[in-house]
Amino acid sequence: MTVRISTAARNAAAAAVAALVDGGSGAGRLRIYTGAQPAGPGTSPSGTLLLDIPFSDPAFGAPSNGTVTADDTPALTGTGAATGTAGWFRLLDSTEAAGTGLGVVDGSVTATGGGGDVTLSTTAISTGLSVTVTSLTITQPAS
């Protein structure tokens, strides 16, 4: 049998993830790295850090149909800290941003229209290049 989750439960799960990103005393962060995604957000990041973008606080809007969407007002934009191709992302709470906690979510990165968990204006990042997050959602599946 397939497990099916109610919309209310999906919304609660998505809101809980958003609350973890908002944890700590300030705004959470989005970090973009080169290379392959590591085993999970509790492990050390792999690859080179390309972008480190602070969120608004709160980072996400209210859940709808099991999905929370990053607050993009103002636009989530960062400046390339190194040169490379974006491979994966990590969402961090403000405690982790200070180096004392763990990541919350890891996922895939693509250019706009590529279907990644996070989409960027470009995945070809260079030092000093301004890059915009065009989509960032977290979805709790229905089954």
XYZ file of N, CA and C in Angstrom:
429
model
N 0.825 -1.190 0.000
C 0.000 0.000 0.000
C 0.865 1.247 0.000
N 0.384 2.255 -0.629
C 1.071 3.538 -0.677
C 0.654 4.398 0.506
N 1.625 5.019 1.142
C 1.337 5.970 2.213
C 0.933 7.286 1.565
N -0.165 7.851 2.032
C -0.622 9.152 1.543
C -0.733 10.094 2.732
N -0.291 11.314 2.522
C -0.220 12.290 3.604
C -1.212 13.409 3.325
N -1.974 13.791 4.344
C -2.966 14.860 4.175
C -2.274 16.189 3.879
N -3.019 17.084 3.277
C -2.483 18.417 2.994
C -2.101 19.125 4.286
N -2.908 18.962 5.336
C -2.586 19.598 6.621
C -1.252 19.082 7.163
N -1.010 17.778 7.065
C 0.251 17.205 7.540
C 1.417 17.653 6.663
N 1.204 17.717 5.356
C 2.248 18.192 4.438
C 2.601 19.646 4.740
N 1.572 20.469 4.978
C 1.817 21.871 5.317
C 2.605 21.988 6.621
N 2.248 21.166 7.610
C 2.950 21.203 8.896
C 4.413 20.793 8.731
N 4.665 19.774 7.918
C 6.042 19.328 7.689
C 6.859 20.401 6.974
N 6.290 21.007 5.945
C 6.996 22.065 5.213
C 7.253 23.266 6.121
N 6.270 23.621 6.952
C 6.430 24.740 7.885
C 7.506 24.432 8.922
N 7.609 23.170 9.343
C 8.634 22.789 10.321
C 10.036 22.961 9.743
N 10.230 22.583 8.486
C 11.533 22.781 7.842
C 11.841 24.274 7.755
N 10.854 25.065 7.349
C 11.043 26.519 7.267
C 11.404 27.093 8.638
N 10.763 26.591 9.700
C 11.051 27.073 11.056
C 12.484 26.736 11.469
N 12.989 25.586 11.044
C 14.375 25.235 11.347
C 15.349 26.193 10.663
N 15.068 26.561 9.424
C 15.918 27.534 8.719
C 15.884 28.874 9.450
N 14.736 29.232 10.002
C 14.593 30.495 10.728
C 15.133 30.414 12.154
N 15.580 29.222 12.588
C 16.073 29.048 13.947
C 17.307 29.887 14.225
N 17.547 30.142 15.492
C 18.676 30.978 15.881
C 18.238 32.421 16.027
N 19.207 33.296 16.195
C 18.891 34.687 16.512
C 18.818 35.604 15.302
N 19.052 35.099 14.118
C 19.014 35.950 12.926
C 18.490 35.184 11.737
N 18.818 35.675 10.569
C 18.345 35.057 9.331
C 19.181 33.831 8.975
N 18.524 32.838 8.368
C 19.230 31.692 7.823
C 19.963 32.081 6.547
N 20.640 31.096 5.942
C 21.447 31.371 4.760
C 21.278 30.258 3.733
N 21.535 30.622 2.491
C 21.610 29.683 1.375
C 23.051 29.686 0.906
N 23.661 28.502 0.872
C 25.025 28.389 0.356
C 25.023 27.470 -0.859
N 25.740 27.894 -1.881
C 25.854 27.147 -3.131
C 27.299 26.674 -3.261
N 27.462 25.377 -3.576
C 28.786 24.759 -3.685
C 28.969 24.099 -5.050
N 30.226 23.872 -5.414
C 30.553 23.068 -6.589
C 30.469 21.592 -6.215
N 30.494 20.732 -7.240
C 30.658 19.303 -7.021
C 29.390 18.568 -6.667
N 29.605 17.362 -6.110
C 28.502 16.461 -5.772
C 27.983 16.758 -4.373
N 26.683 16.604 -4.220
C 26.014 16.796 -2.933
C 26.510 15.740 -1.948
N 26.834 16.119 -0.697
C 27.271 15.136 0.292
C 26.105 14.269 0.779
N 26.411 13.368 1.710
C 25.417 12.409 2.199
C 24.199 13.068 2.834
N 24.357 14.224 3.430
C 23.220 14.899 4.059
C 23.661 16.172 4.738
N 22.688 16.966 5.218
C 23.012 18.265 5.806
C 23.752 18.189 7.137
N 23.856 17.011 7.725
C 24.608 16.849 8.959
C 26.076 16.551 8.725
N 26.482 16.443 7.458
C 27.877 16.165 7.130
C 28.563 17.440 6.650
N 29.872 17.428 6.691
C 30.629 18.593 6.226
C 30.367 18.828 4.746
N 30.297 20.090 4.337
C 30.059 20.374 2.925
C 31.246 19.944 2.070
N 30.945 19.531 0.848
C 31.982 19.182 -0.114
C 31.994 20.246 -1.201
N 33.088 20.346 -1.918
C 33.183 21.313 -2.998
C 33.610 22.680 -2.496
N 33.634 23.610 -3.424
C 34.034 24.988 -3.151
C 32.799 25.846 -2.936
N 32.808 26.674 -1.909
C 31.706 27.601 -1.658
C 31.728 28.689 -2.722
N 30.630 28.780 -3.498
C 30.515 29.774 -4.562
C 29.698 30.988 -4.144
N 28.604 30.756 -3.420
C 27.694 31.832 -3.012
C 27.264 31.612 -1.571
N 27.109 32.688 -0.825
C 26.586 32.657 0.541
C 25.569 33.791 0.633
N 24.280 33.429 0.591
C 23.206 34.416 0.471
C 22.340 34.394 1.734
N 22.220 35.522 2.445
C 21.331 35.558 3.609
C 19.865 35.646 3.174
N 19.015 34.995 3.944
C 17.574 35.082 3.727
C 17.006 36.296 4.450
N 15.769 36.644 4.103
C 14.978 37.517 4.960
C 14.643 36.698 6.202
N 14.153 37.324 7.246
C 13.758 36.597 8.451
C 12.332 36.989 8.789
N 11.337 36.134 8.491
C 11.446 34.723 8.143
C 11.857 34.499 6.682
N 12.434 33.311 6.453
C 12.973 32.975 5.136
C 11.908 32.535 4.143
N 10.812 31.948 4.636
C 9.792 31.368 3.763
C 8.415 31.913 4.109
N 7.535 31.878 3.120
C 6.145 32.244 3.331
C 5.370 31.090 3.947
N 4.074 31.284 4.128
C 3.195 30.255 4.690
C 3.089 29.077 3.725
N 2.950 27.855 4.250
C 2.848 26.689 3.375
C 1.518 26.634 2.631
N 1.559 26.060 1.443
C 0.365 25.823 0.632
C 0.566 24.522 -0.125
N -0.373 23.600 0.027
C -0.280 22.294 -0.633
C 1.054 21.608 -0.370
N 1.561 21.738 0.860
C 2.789 21.063 1.257
C 4.062 21.739 0.797
N 3.969 22.963 0.315
C 5.136 23.665 -0.229
C 5.323 25.014 0.454
N 6.578 25.327 0.786
C 6.941 26.672 1.222
C 7.898 27.247 0.184
N 7.744 28.535 -0.083
C 8.554 29.229 -1.082
C 9.363 30.312 -0.391
N 10.640 30.415 -0.770
C 11.512 31.423 -0.165
C 10.980 32.821 -0.430
N 11.092 33.671 0.587
C 10.729 35.083 0.450
C 11.788 35.739 -0.430
N 11.381 36.218 -1.582
C 12.340 36.817 -2.510
C 12.170 38.327 -2.629
N 11.661 38.940 -1.553
C 11.561 40.395 -1.508
C 12.344 40.889 -0.299
N 13.516 41.454 -0.447
C 14.171 41.751 -1.720
C 14.690 40.480 -2.383
N 15.093 40.604 -3.636
C 15.580 39.454 -4.401
C 16.727 38.768 -3.663
N 16.738 37.428 -3.750
C 17.841 36.658 -3.182
C 18.986 36.693 -4.192
N 19.948 37.543 -3.930
C 21.066 37.746 -4.846
C 22.365 37.670 -4.066
N 23.356 37.029 -4.664
C 24.668 36.950 -4.042
C 25.754 37.243 -5.046
N 26.948 37.463 -4.532
C 28.111 37.742 -5.364
C 29.062 36.559 -5.277
N 29.500 36.074 -6.432
C 30.388 34.922 -6.476
C 31.619 35.106 -5.603
N 31.870 34.118 -4.726
C 33.040 34.139 -3.856
C 34.203 33.383 -4.481
N 33.905 32.592 -5.519
C 34.908 31.793 -6.216
C 34.361 31.495 -7.606
N 35.172 30.843 -8.425
C 34.757 30.482 -9.776
C 34.514 28.982 -9.852
N 33.378 28.598 -10.446
C 33.053 27.188 -10.620
C 31.620 27.028 -11.073
N 31.204 25.776 -11.229
C 29.838 25.453 -11.632
C 29.051 25.005 -10.413
N 27.906 25.638 -10.184
C 27.058 25.281 -9.042
C 26.603 23.836 -9.173
N 26.769 23.068 -8.096
C 26.390 21.664 -8.113
C 25.310 21.298 -7.111
N 25.286 21.983 -5.968
C 24.311 21.664 -4.925
C 24.212 22.844 -3.955
N 23.166 22.803 -3.104
C 22.971 23.877 -2.125
C 22.780 23.301 -0.742
N 22.973 24.161 0.250
C 22.653 23.844 1.647
C 21.929 25.038 2.250
N 20.817 24.756 2.948
C 20.115 25.766 3.741
C 20.614 25.639 5.170
N 20.910 26.784 5.784
C 21.462 26.821 7.128
C 20.630 27.728 8.009
N 20.524 27.388 9.295
C 19.914 28.345 10.215
C 20.981 29.356 10.628
N 20.599 30.385 11.367
C 21.563 31.436 11.710
C 22.649 30.928 12.646
N 22.363 29.872 13.406
C 23.374 29.289 14.279
C 24.467 28.645 13.442
N 24.074 27.878 12.412
C 25.056 27.246 11.528
C 25.829 28.299 10.755
N 25.158 29.368 10.388
C 25.846 30.433 9.654
C 27.014 30.971 10.475
N 26.905 30.881 11.813
C 27.985 31.315 12.695
C 28.989 30.194 12.941
N 28.720 28.987 12.389
C 29.648 27.873 12.504
C 29.434 26.974 13.697
N 28.279 27.080 14.377
C 28.074 26.300 15.597
C 26.929 25.301 15.518
N 26.324 25.099 14.373
C 25.206 24.170 14.255
C 25.339 23.305 13.016
N 24.227 22.730 12.583
C 24.216 21.877 11.398
C 23.315 22.466 10.329
N 23.544 22.038 9.108
C 22.670 22.436 8.016
C 21.282 21.856 8.205
N 20.322 22.377 7.455
C 18.928 21.945 7.550
C 18.522 21.118 6.334
N 18.831 21.584 5.130
C 18.421 20.924 3.885
C 19.552 21.044 2.870
N 19.811 19.961 2.133
C 20.689 19.983 0.959
C 19.846 19.642 -0.254
N 20.245 20.103 -1.436
C 19.509 19.752 -2.643
C 20.243 20.152 -3.904
N 19.569 19.949 -5.021
C 20.166 20.188 -6.338
C 20.019 21.640 -6.769
N 20.923 22.057 -7.651
C 20.922 23.407 -8.215
C 20.986 23.288 -9.733
N 20.140 24.054 -10.418
C 20.218 24.170 -11.875
C 19.997 25.631 -12.249
N 20.232 25.923 -13.516
C 19.861 27.233 -14.042
C 18.344 27.287 -14.166
N 17.792 28.480 -14.278
C 16.351 28.676 -14.428
C 15.811 27.764 -15.523
N 14.716 27.060 -15.213
C 14.091 26.151 -16.166
C 14.663 24.748 -16.153
N 15.714 24.509 -15.349
C 16.375 23.206 -15.335
C 15.782 22.195 -14.381
N 14.826 22.616 -13.539
C 14.138 21.677 -12.659
C 14.827 21.383 -11.341
N 15.863 22.127 -10.967
C 16.537 21.891 -9.695
C 15.684 22.306 -8.512
N 16.082 21.843 -7.330
C 15.396 22.262 -6.102
C 15.565 23.765 -5.897
N 16.727 24.276 -6.288
C 16.998 25.712 -6.347
C 17.380 26.020 -7.783
N 16.822 27.094 -8.339
C 17.251 27.523 -9.668
C 17.882 28.907 -9.560
N 18.926 29.087 -10.354
C 19.707 30.319 -10.354
C 19.687 30.951 -11.732
N 20.002 32.234 -11.785
C 20.092 32.925 -13.070
C 21.193 32.323 -13.936
N 22.214 31.736 -13.315
C 23.267 31.003 -14.014
C 23.926 30.056 -13.032
N 24.415 28.919 -13.523
C 25.189 28.014 -12.676
C 26.686 28.186 -12.913
N 27.054 28.980 -13.914
C 28.463 29.286 -14.201
C 28.826 30.538 -13.411
N 29.372 30.325 -12.231
C 29.615 31.421 -11.291
C 31.102 31.774 -11.303
N 31.377 33.056 -11.258
C 32.763 33.516 -11.173
C 32.875 34.544 -10.051
N 34.077 34.718 -9.569
C 34.327 35.671 -8.492
C 33.812 37.052 -8.888
N 32.976 37.629 -8.036
C 32.438 38.965 -8.269
C 31.167 39.014 -9.090
N 30.749 37.887 -9.683
C 29.532 37.857 -10.509
C 28.288 37.901 -9.623
N 27.322 38.732 -9.973
C 26.043 38.793 -9.270
C 25.134 37.684 -9.798
N 24.622 36.853 -8.893
C 23.765 35.721 -9.248
C 22.468 35.833 -8.454
N 21.335 35.610 -9.127
C 20.022 35.703 -8.495
C 19.386 34.322 -8.383
N 18.786 34.051 -7.224
C 17.986 32.838 -7.038
C 16.646 33.101 -7.712
N 16.286 32.273 -8.695
C 15.026 32.471 -9.405
C 13.905 31.608 -8.840
N 14.246 30.564 -8.080
C 13.228 29.737 -7.435
C 13.870 28.920 -6.324
N 13.185 28.866 -5.180
C 13.607 28.021 -4.072
C 12.350 27.619 -3.316
N 11.970 26.356 -3.455
C 10.811 25.832 -2.740
C 11.198 24.544 -2.027
N 10.493 24.273 -0.941
C 10.618 23.010 -0.222
C 9.234 22.386 -0.225
N 9.157 21.150 -0.715
C 7.864 20.476 -0.837
C 7.870 19.159 -0.086
N 6.851 18.950 0.733
C 6.604 17.664 1.377
C 5.697 16.880 0.447
N 6.177 15.764 -0.114
C 5.346 15.013 -1.064
C 4.083 14.437 -0.424
N 3.084 14.204 -1.253
C 1.811 13.646 -0.790
C 1.894 12.140 -0.575
N 2.838 11.485 -1.214
C 3.002 10.032 -1.013
C 4.431 9.630 -1.245
